[in-house]
Short mmCIF file of C-alpha atoms in Angstrom, two decimals:
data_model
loop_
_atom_site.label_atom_id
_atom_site.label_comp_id
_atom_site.label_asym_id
_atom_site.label_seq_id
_atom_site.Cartn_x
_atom_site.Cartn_y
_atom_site.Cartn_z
CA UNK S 268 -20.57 6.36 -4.05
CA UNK S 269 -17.52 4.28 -4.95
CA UNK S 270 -15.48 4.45 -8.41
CA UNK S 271 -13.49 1.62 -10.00
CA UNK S 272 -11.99 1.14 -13.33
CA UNK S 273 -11.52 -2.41 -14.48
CA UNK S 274 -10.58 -4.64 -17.29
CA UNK S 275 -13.28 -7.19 -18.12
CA UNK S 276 -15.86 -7.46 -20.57
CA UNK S 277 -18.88 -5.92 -20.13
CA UNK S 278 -21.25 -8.10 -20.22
CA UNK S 279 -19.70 -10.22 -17.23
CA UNK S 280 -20.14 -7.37 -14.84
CA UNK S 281 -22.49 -7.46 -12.03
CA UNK S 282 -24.50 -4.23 -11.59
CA UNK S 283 -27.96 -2.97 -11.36
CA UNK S 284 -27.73 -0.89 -14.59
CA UNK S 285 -25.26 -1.99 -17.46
CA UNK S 286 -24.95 1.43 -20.16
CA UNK S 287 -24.75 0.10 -23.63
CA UNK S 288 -23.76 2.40 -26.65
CA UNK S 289 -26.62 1.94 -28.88
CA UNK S 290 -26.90 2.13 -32.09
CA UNK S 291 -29.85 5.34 -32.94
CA UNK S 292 -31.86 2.58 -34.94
CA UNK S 293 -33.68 -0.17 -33.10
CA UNK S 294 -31.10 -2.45 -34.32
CA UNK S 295 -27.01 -3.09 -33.51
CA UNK S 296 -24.18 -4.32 -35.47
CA UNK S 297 -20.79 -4.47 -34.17
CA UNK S 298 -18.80 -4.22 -30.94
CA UNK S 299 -20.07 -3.34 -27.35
CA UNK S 300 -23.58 -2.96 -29.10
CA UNK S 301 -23.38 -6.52 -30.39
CA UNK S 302 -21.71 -8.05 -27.30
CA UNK S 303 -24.80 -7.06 -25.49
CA UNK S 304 -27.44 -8.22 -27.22
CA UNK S 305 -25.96 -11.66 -27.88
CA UNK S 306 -25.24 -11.67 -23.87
CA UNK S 307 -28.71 -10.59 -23.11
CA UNK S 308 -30.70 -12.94 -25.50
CA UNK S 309 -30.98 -10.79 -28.84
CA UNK S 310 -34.19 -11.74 -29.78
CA UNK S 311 -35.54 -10.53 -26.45
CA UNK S 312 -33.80 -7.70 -25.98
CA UNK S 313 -34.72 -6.68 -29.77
CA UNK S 314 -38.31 -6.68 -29.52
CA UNK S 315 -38.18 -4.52 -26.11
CA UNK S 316 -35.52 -2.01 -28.11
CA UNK S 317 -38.13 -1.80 -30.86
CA UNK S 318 -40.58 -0.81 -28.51
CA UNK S 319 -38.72 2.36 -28.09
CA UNK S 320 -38.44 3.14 -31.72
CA UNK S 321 -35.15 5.57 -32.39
CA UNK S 322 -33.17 7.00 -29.62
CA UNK S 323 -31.64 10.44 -30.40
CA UNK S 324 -27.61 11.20 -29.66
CA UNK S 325 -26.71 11.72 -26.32
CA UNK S 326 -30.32 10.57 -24.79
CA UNK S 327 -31.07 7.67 -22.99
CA UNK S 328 -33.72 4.68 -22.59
CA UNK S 329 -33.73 1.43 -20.73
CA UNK S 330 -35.09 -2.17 -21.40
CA UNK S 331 -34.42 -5.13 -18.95
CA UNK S 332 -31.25 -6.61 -18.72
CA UNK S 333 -32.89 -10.21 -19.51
CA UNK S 334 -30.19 -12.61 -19.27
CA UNK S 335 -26.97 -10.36 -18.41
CA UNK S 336 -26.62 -10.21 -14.07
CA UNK S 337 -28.08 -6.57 -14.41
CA UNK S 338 -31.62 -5.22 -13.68
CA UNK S 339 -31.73 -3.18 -16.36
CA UNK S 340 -29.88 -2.44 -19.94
CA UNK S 341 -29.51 1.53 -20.94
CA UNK S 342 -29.19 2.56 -24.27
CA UNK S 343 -27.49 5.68 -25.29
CA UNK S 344 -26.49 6.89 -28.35
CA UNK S 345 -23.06 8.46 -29.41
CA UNK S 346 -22.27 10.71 -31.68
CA UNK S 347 -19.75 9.56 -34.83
CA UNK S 348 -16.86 11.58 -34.60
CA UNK S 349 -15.58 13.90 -37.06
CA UNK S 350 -13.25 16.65 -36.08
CA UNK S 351 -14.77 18.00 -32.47
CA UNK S 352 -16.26 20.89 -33.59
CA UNK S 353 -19.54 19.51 -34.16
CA UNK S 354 -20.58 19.01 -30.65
CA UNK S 355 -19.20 15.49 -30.45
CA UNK S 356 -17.74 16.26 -26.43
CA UNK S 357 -20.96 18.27 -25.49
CA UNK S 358 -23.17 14.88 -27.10
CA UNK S 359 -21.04 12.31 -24.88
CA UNK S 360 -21.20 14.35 -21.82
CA UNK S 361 -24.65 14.18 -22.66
CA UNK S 362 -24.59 10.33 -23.00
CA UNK S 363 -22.71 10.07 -19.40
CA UNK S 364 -25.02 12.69 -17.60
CA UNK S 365 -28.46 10.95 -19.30
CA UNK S 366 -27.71 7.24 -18.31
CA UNK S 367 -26.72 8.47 -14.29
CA UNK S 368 -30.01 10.17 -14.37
CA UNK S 369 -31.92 7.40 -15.43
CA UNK S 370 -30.25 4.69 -13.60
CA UNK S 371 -31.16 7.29 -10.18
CA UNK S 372 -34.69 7.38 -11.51
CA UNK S 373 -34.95 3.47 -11.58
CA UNK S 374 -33.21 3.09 -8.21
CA UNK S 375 -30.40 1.81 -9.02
CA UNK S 376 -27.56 1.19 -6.56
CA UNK S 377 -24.41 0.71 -9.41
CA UNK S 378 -24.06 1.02 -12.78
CA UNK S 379 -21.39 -0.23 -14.83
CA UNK S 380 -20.04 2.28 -18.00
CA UNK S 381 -18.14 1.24 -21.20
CA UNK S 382 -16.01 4.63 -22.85
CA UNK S 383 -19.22 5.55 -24.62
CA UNK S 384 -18.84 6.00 -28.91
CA UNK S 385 -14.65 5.29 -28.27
CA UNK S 386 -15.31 2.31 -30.62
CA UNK S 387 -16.61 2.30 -34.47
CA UNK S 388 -17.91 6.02 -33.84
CA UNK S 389 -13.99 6.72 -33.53
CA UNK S 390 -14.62 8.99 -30.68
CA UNK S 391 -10.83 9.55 -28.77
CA UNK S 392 -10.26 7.52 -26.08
CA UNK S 393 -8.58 9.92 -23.85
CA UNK S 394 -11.11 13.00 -24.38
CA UNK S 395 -13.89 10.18 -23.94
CA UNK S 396 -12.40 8.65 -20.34
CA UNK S 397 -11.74 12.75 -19.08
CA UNK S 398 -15.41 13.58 -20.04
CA UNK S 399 -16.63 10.48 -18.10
CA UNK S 400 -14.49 11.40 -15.14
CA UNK S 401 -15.45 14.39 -14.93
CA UNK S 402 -19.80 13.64 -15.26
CA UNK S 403 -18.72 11.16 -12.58
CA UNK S 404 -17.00 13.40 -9.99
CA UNK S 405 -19.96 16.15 -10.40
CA UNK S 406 -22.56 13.31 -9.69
CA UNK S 407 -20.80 11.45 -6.95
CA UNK S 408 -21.44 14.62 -4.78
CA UNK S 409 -25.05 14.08 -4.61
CA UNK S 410 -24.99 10.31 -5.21
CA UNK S 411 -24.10 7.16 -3.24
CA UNK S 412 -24.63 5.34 -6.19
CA UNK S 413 -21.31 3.31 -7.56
CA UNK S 414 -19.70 3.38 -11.06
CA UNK S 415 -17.44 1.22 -12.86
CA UNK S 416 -16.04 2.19 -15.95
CA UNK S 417 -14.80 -1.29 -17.77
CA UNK S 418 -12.42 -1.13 -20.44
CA UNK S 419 -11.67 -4.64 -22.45
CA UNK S 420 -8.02 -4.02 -22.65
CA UNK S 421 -4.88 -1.28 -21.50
CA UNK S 422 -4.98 -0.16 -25.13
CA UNK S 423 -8.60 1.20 -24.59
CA UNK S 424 -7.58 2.73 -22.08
CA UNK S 425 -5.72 6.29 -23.05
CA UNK S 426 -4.55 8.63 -20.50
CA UNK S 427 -3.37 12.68 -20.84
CA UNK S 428 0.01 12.30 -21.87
CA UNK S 429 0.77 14.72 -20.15
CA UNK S 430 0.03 13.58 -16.99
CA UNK S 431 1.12 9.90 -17.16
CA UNK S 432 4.50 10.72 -18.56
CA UNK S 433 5.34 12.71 -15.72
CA UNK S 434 4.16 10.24 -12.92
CA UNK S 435 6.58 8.10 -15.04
CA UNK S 436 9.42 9.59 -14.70
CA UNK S 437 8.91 10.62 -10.99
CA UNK S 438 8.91 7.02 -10.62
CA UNK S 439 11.92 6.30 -12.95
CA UNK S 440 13.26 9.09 -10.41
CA UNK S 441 12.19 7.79 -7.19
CA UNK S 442 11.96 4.11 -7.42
CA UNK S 443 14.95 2.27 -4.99
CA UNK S 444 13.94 -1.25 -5.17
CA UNK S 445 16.55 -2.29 -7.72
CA UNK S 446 19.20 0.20 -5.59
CA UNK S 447 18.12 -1.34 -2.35
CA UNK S 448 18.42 -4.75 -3.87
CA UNK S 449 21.90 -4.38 -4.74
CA UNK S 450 23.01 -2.14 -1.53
CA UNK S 451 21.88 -5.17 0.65
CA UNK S 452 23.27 -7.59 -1.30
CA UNK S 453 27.08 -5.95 -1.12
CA UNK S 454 26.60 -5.62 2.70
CA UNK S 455 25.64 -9.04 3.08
CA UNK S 456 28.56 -10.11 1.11
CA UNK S 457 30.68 -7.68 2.94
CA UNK S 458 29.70 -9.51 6.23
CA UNK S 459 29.92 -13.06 5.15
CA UNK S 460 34.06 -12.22 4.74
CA UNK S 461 34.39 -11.40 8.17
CA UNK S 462 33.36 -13.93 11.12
CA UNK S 463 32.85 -12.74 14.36
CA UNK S 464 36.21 -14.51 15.28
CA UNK S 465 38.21 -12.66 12.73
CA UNK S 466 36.58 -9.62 14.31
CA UNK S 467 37.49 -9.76 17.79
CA UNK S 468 41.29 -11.34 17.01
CA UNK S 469 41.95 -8.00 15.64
CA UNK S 470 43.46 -5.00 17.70
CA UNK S 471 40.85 -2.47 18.93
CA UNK S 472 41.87 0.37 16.38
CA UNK S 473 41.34 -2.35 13.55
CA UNK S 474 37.87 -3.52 14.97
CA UNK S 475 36.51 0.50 14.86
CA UNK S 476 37.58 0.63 11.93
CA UNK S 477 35.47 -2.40 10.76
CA UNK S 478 32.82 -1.37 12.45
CA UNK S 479 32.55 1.78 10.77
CA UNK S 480 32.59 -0.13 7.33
CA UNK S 481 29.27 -1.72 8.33
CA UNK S 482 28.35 2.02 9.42
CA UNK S 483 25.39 0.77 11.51
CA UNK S 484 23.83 2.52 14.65
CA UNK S 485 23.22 -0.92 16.25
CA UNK S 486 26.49 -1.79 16.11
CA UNK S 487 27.96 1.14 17.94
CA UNK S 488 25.23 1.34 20.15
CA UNK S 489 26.21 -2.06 20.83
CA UNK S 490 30.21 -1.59 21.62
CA UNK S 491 28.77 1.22 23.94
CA UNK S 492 26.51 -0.74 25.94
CA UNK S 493 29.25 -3.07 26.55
CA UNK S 494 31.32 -0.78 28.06
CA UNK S 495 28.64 0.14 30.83
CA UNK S 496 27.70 -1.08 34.12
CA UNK S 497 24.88 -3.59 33.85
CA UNK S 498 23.41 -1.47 36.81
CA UNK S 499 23.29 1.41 34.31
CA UNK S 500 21.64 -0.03 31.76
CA UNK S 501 18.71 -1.87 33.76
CA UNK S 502 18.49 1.91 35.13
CA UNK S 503 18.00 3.36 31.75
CA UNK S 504 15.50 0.41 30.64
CA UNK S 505 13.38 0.82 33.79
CA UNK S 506 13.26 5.02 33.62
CA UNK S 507 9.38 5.14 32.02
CA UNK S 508 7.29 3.09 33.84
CA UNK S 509 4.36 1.07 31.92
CA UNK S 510 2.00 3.72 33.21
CA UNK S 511 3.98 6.71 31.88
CA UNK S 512 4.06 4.87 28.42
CA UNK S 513 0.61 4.44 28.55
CA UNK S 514 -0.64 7.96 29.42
CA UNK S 515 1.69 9.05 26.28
CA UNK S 516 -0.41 6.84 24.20
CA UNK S 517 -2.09 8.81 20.76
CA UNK S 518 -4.83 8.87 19.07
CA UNK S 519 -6.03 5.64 17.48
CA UNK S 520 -6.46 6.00 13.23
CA UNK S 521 -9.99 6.37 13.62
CA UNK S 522 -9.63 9.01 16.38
CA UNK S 523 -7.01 10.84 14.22
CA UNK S 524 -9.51 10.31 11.41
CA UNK S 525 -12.47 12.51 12.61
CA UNK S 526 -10.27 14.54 14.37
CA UNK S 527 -9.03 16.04 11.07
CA UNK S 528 -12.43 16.54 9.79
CA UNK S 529 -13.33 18.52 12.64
CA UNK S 530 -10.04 20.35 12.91
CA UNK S 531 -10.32 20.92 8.48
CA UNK S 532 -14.18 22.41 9.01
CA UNK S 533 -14.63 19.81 6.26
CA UNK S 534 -18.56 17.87 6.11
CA UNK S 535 -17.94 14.21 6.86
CA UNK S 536 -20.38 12.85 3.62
CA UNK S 537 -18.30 14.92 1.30
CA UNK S 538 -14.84 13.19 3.35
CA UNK S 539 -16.34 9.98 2.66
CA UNK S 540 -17.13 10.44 -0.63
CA UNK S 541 -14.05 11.93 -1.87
CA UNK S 542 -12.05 8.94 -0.29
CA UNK S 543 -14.17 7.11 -2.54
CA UNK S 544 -15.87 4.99 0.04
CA UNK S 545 -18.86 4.34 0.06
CA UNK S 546 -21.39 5.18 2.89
CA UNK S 547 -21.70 1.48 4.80
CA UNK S 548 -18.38 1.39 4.54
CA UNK S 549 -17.61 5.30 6.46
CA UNK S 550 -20.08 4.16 9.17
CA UNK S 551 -18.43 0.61 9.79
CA UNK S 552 -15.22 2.87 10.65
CA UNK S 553 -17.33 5.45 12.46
CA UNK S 554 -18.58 2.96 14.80
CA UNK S 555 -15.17 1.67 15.85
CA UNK S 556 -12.21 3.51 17.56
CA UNK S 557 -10.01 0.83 16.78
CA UNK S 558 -11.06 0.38 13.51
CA UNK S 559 -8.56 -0.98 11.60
CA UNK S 560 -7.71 -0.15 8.19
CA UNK S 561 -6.26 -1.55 5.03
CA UNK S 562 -3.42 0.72 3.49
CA UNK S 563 -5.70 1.84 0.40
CA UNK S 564 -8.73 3.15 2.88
CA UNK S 565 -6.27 5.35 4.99
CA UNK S 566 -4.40 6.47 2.11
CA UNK S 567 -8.12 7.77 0.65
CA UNK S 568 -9.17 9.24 3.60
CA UNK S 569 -5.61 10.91 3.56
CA UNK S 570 -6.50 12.32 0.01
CA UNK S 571 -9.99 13.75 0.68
CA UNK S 572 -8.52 15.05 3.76
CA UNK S 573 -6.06 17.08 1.60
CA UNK S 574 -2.91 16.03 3.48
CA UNK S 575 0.44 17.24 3.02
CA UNK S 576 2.98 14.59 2.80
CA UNK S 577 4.12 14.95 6.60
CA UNK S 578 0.66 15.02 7.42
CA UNK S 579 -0.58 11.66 5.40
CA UNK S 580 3.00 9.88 6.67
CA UNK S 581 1.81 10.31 10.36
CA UNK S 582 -1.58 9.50 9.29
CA UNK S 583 -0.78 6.47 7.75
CA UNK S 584 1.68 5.61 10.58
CA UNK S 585 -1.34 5.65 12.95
CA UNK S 586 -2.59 2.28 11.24
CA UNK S 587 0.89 0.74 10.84
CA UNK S 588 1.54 2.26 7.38
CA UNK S 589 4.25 4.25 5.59
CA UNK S 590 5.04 5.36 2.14
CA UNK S 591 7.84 3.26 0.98
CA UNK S 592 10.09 4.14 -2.46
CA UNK S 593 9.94 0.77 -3.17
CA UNK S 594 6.92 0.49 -4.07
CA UNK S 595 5.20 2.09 -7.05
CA UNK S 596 1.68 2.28 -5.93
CA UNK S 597 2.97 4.83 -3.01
CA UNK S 598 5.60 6.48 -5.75
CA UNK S 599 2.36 7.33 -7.52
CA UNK S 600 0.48 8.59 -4.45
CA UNK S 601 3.38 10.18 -3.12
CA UNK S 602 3.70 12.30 -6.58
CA UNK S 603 -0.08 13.28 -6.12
CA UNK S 604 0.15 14.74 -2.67
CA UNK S 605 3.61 16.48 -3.64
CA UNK S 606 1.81 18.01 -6.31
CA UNK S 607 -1.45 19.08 -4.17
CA UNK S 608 -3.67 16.84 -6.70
CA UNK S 609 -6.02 14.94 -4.08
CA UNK S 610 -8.33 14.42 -7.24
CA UNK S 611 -9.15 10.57 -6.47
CA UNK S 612 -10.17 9.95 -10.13
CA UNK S 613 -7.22 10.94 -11.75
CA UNK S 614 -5.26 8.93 -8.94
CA UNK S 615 -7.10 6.15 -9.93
CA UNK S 616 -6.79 6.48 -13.68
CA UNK S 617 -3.01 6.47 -13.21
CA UNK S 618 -3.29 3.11 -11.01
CA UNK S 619 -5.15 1.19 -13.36
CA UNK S 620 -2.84 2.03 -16.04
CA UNK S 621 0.31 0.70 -14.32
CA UNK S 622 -2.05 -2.54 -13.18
CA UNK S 623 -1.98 -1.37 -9.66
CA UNK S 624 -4.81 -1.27 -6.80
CA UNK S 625 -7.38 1.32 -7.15
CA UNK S 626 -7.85 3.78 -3.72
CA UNK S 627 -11.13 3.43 -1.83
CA UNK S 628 -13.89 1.27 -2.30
CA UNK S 629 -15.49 -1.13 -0.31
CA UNK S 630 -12.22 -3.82 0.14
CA UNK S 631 -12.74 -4.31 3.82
#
């Protein structure tokens, strides 16, 4: 099973099973109800939803999906809020558990959510998408099946405040690109008002002192190797022979990969899962030493693996990778692992609220 959150309009998505908050009646009137229908071909769609006669809150009934690129259409019905103690969170968890159920019974390989009874039904937005999350994590242990949960725009979409405040300032904290920006910029100017002329016409007390204003390794590294025989340096270059760098060679990522699950006692479905990748996916890599990875896939396997942050940078190192403080998508997974939080949903939520890649899924 594979999660995703994404901004679209329902009715465009491509899945085997699009949910629909129904109205109770064999009827709709406004919103995702009404985008639906119209989508589908409401006259159709109609005189299959009559068929069913009324639909109870938090149960759930299909019809075909008739013109939307979707199998099937399932109804469910939310409650109307009015202050949460009327079993308005027990009725929506309901709605989320009935509609996985059914789309499992029809065989149904994805399904694609809206945040059920968030609309005229004035359910909140944030309570909604946390139930959701969590129906969907319970499920996704016993299900390959994959779920989208599409939100029309960011202010649909509410997060714990809580939570996304402090990724923000952790961020606000951490974030160098503007610092590195300007740090490169004064060296580069520094450099530009010396030329290498200038440099070597001074005396040699001047020139380390110069050189220590640029501060670099490489440069004394440099002055040093220019003071030593050539023989001495050849000697030094031609110590490790090809063969002794090869026998020092590690593990490839994938070897690193199931070496961790064996090492962690930890059951290679649930690994897969939790990376939220989806099965075809885990056996494309299991097939491969040298499988190659894209950043997002080894930083999920580095999540349901429950790395430390040592751990996941040598991990990630293994495929080329690092976690840079320049960019916010690692800021934010950075802040997850330092915190011991390897829940992928809530990883995700936070992504999709700053507009950034989601972890997992089938990308490669």
């Amino acid at each position: 099973m594979a999660f995703q959150i994404i901004r679209d309009d329902i009715t465009k998505v491509i899945a085997d099973a699009i949910v629909n908050t129904a109205n109770p009646k064999p009827t709709y009137a406004a919103g995702t109800d009404a985008a639906i229908y119209k989508a589908a071909g409401a006259d159709e769609l109609l005189s299959e939803r009559k068929k069913i006669g009324d639909i109870a809150p938090g149960n759930a009934r299909y019809t075909p999906a008739f013109a939307l690129d979707a199998k099937y259409i399932i109804h469910t019905v939310g409650p109307a809020w009015e202050d949460g103690d009327h079993g308005e969170r027990e009725t929506v968890r309901r709605c989320y558990e009935n509609s996985l159920k059914l789309a499992e019974e029809l065989g149904c390989e994805s399904i694609a959510f809206p945040l059920i009874a968030t609309g005229i039904y004035g359910f909140p937005k944030d309570e909604a998408l946390q139930i959701a999350i969590s129906v969907f994590s319970s499920f996704s242990m016993n299900s390959d099946m994959d779920i989208t949960m599409v939100v029309f725009d960011k202010e649909s979409f509410v997060l714990s405040g809580k939570v996304f405040s402090d990724v923000d300032a952790y961020i606000d904290e951490n974030y160098v690109e503007e610092t590195l920006d300007e740090e490169y910029a004064a060296d580069e100017m520094l450099a530009s008002s010396f030329s290498s002329a200038e440099m070597f016409r001074t005396k040699p007390k001047e020139r380390g002192s110069r050189r220590k204003i640029f501060g670099t390794r490489k440069e004394a590294s440099r002055s040093e190797m220019m003071g030593a025989a050539p023989s001495d340096v050849f000697e030094n270059r031609s110590m490790r022979s090809l063969d002794d760098l090869e026998s020092q060679v590690a593990d490839t990522w994938q070897e690193m990969l199931f070496r961790l699950i064996d090492e962690k006692g930890f059951d290679p479905v649930e690994v897969y899962k939790k990376a939220n990748i989806n099965r075809k996916h885990f056996s494309k890599i299991n097939s491969n030493k040298d499988y190659q990875p894209k950043k997002v896939t080894a930083v999920a396997f580095a999540i349901s693996l429950h790395l430390n942050l040592d751990e996941t940078k040598d991990f990630l190192a293994r495929a080329g990778y690092a976690l840079s403080p320049s960019s916010k998508f690692d800021l934010i997974v950075r802040f997850f692992i330092e915190k011991e939080n390897y829940n992928m949903f809530e990883i995700n939520e936070v992504l999709f609220k700053h507009g950034l890649e989601s972890i997992g899924l089938p990308k490669e």
